[in-house]
């Protein structure tokens, strides 16, 4: 069935889909996303030459706050994002845990979370024996919906962990008003949206505490790492205590036991969430590169959307009027009624036309369907087994609610996962216009030849 034609780009008759043995639109790998260069090498050398790879001390001492690179990185991060405090940590996951702790969330409290996100932004409350309550997402933006969050609020609700999913800031006006009305705190998981704007503010600074990720997959990275931000002095200090062995630090910090008030001891088991001087030095260089990296992504997405938007079964995601999008991932909706085939069959055929990227070739063609399965369907929630085998923390006497994790709980998230949404990662700044044209051509070819689909291509 395979056709003997060298270049499908120059021969109109070669239209057998690659998924059926036809020639691919592209066989050579796409460029990889690489943000590390000479600037980072020099920064790392500076730290290695100093011999001090971390200067943190887990006791009350001036080095409790870390060494020169950590402190400079935190100042620069706070200045860039226009926020009072930035606190580095060793991952955004650690940052989310620290944020829940800093807010004084207690066993049996409820925290409203998204089912459609990286797992840590939903499981963080469990670290403090609090109960994650899943609300549904918005149809168009995939961030938590104000209406659904409101329906989930009870007298036990203490916080919302909201995610700027795929790079779009959450509905800060709606959610923040709701939080204020009910006396609830907002933790903003901004791992995917560094540099996105909401009116005149940066994403990450819209809630009480914001969390950024610096893991290898994110816009800018230090290998692993994260940064917390807040404008609240007390929260900033609590975050720093949780980062660095709080229980051992507090007696030195507050020599008078009368200062050991209930609030400064609550949730003060300290972890080691410290970032190294090496990572901080890399982060300082990465931060300088963020604006350009972001702009290139936005331009690439605009270019793709103009062409892909003309394909009838494809609908690029709309933006919020008040916001810009950081495009960690390029989210796109698929209309199976128009295409005549299921999303997965179509996208599988598109992927068959394309090649992986350098640096991450083992991960295949970076286009995927569905994002994550709604998190409440994970075994931990279905079996209510976070700590031990006795149903903790849901079985705690402190927990007086009755949270549901049943299938069907968040219908929008479920539909996005199974039928509607697909995600394109071929948007990063290293891609040329010719690379993007290959992506467009792959989609166009599958659309033009869609009648071949559903006739025996490999199962997805
Ligand atoms: C990447 C990511 C995280 C976790 O980041 P780490 O730094 O790897 O812990 C959390 N939330 C979201 C939405 C993410 O995309």
mmCIF file of N, CA, C and O in Angstrom, residues 45-54:
data_model
loop_
_atom_site.group_PDB
_atom_site.id
_atom_site.type_symbol
_atom_site.label_atom_id
_atom_site.label_comp_id
_atom_site.label_asym_id
_atom_site.label_seq_id
_atom_site.Cartn_x
_atom_site.Cartn_y
_atom_site.Cartn_z
ATOM 1 N N UNK A 45 29.705 27.998 36.912
ATOM 2 C CA UNK A 45 31.142 28.022 37.234
ATOM 3 C C UNK A 45 31.426 28.929 38.409
ATOM 4 O O UNK A 45 32.244 28.611 39.276
ATOM 5 N N UNK A 46 30.746 30.068 38.426
ATOM 6 C CA UNK A 46 30.925 31.027 39.526
ATOM 7 C C UNK A 46 30.629 30.349 40.869
ATOM 8 O O UNK A 46 31.368 30.494 41.831
ATOM 9 N N UNK A 47 29.551 29.558 40.899
ATOM 10 C CA UNK A 47 29.194 28.886 42.153
ATOM 11 C C UNK A 47 30.191 27.763 42.453
ATOM 12 O O UNK A 47 30.658 27.620 43.586
ATOM 13 N N UNK A 48 30.533 26.993 41.437
ATOM 14 C CA UNK A 48 31.477 25.891 41.670
ATOM 15 C C UNK A 48 32.807 26.435 42.164
ATOM 16 O O UNK A 48 33.407 25.876 43.087
ATOM 17 N N UNK A 49 33.243 27.543 41.586
ATOM 18 C CA UNK A 49 34.511 28.139 42.022
ATOM 19 C C UNK A 49 34.448 28.576 43.481
ATOM 20 O O UNK A 49 35.438 28.544 44.197
ATOM 21 N N UNK A 50 33.281 29.003 43.912
ATOM 22 C CA UNK A 50 33.137 29.451 45.308
ATOM 23 C C UNK A 50 33.235 28.272 46.280
ATOM 24 O O UNK A 50 33.561 28.447 47.450
ATOM 25 N N UNK A 51 32.922 27.076 45.801
ATOM 26 C CA UNK A 51 32.958 25.898 46.672
ATOM 27 C C UNK A 51 31.724 25.745 47.552
ATOM 28 O O UNK A 51 31.533 24.711 48.176
ATOM 29 N N UNK A 52 30.865 26.749 47.580
ATOM 30 C CA UNK A 52 29.678 26.717 48.447
ATOM 31 C C UNK A 52 28.457 26.427 47.583
ATOM 32 O O UNK A 52 27.928 27.315 46.933
ATOM 33 N N UNK A 53 28.009 25.185 47.551
ATOM 34 C CA UNK A 53 26.914 24.811 46.660
ATOM 35 C C UNK A 53 25.555 25.014 47.320
ATOM 36 O O UNK A 53 24.529 25.009 46.652
ATOM 37 N N UNK A 54 25.543 25.148 48.628
ATOM 38 C CA UNK A 54 24.338 25.573 49.338
ATOM 39 C C UNK A 54 24.778 26.169 50.653
ATOM 40 O O UNK A 54 25.677 25.641 51.307
#
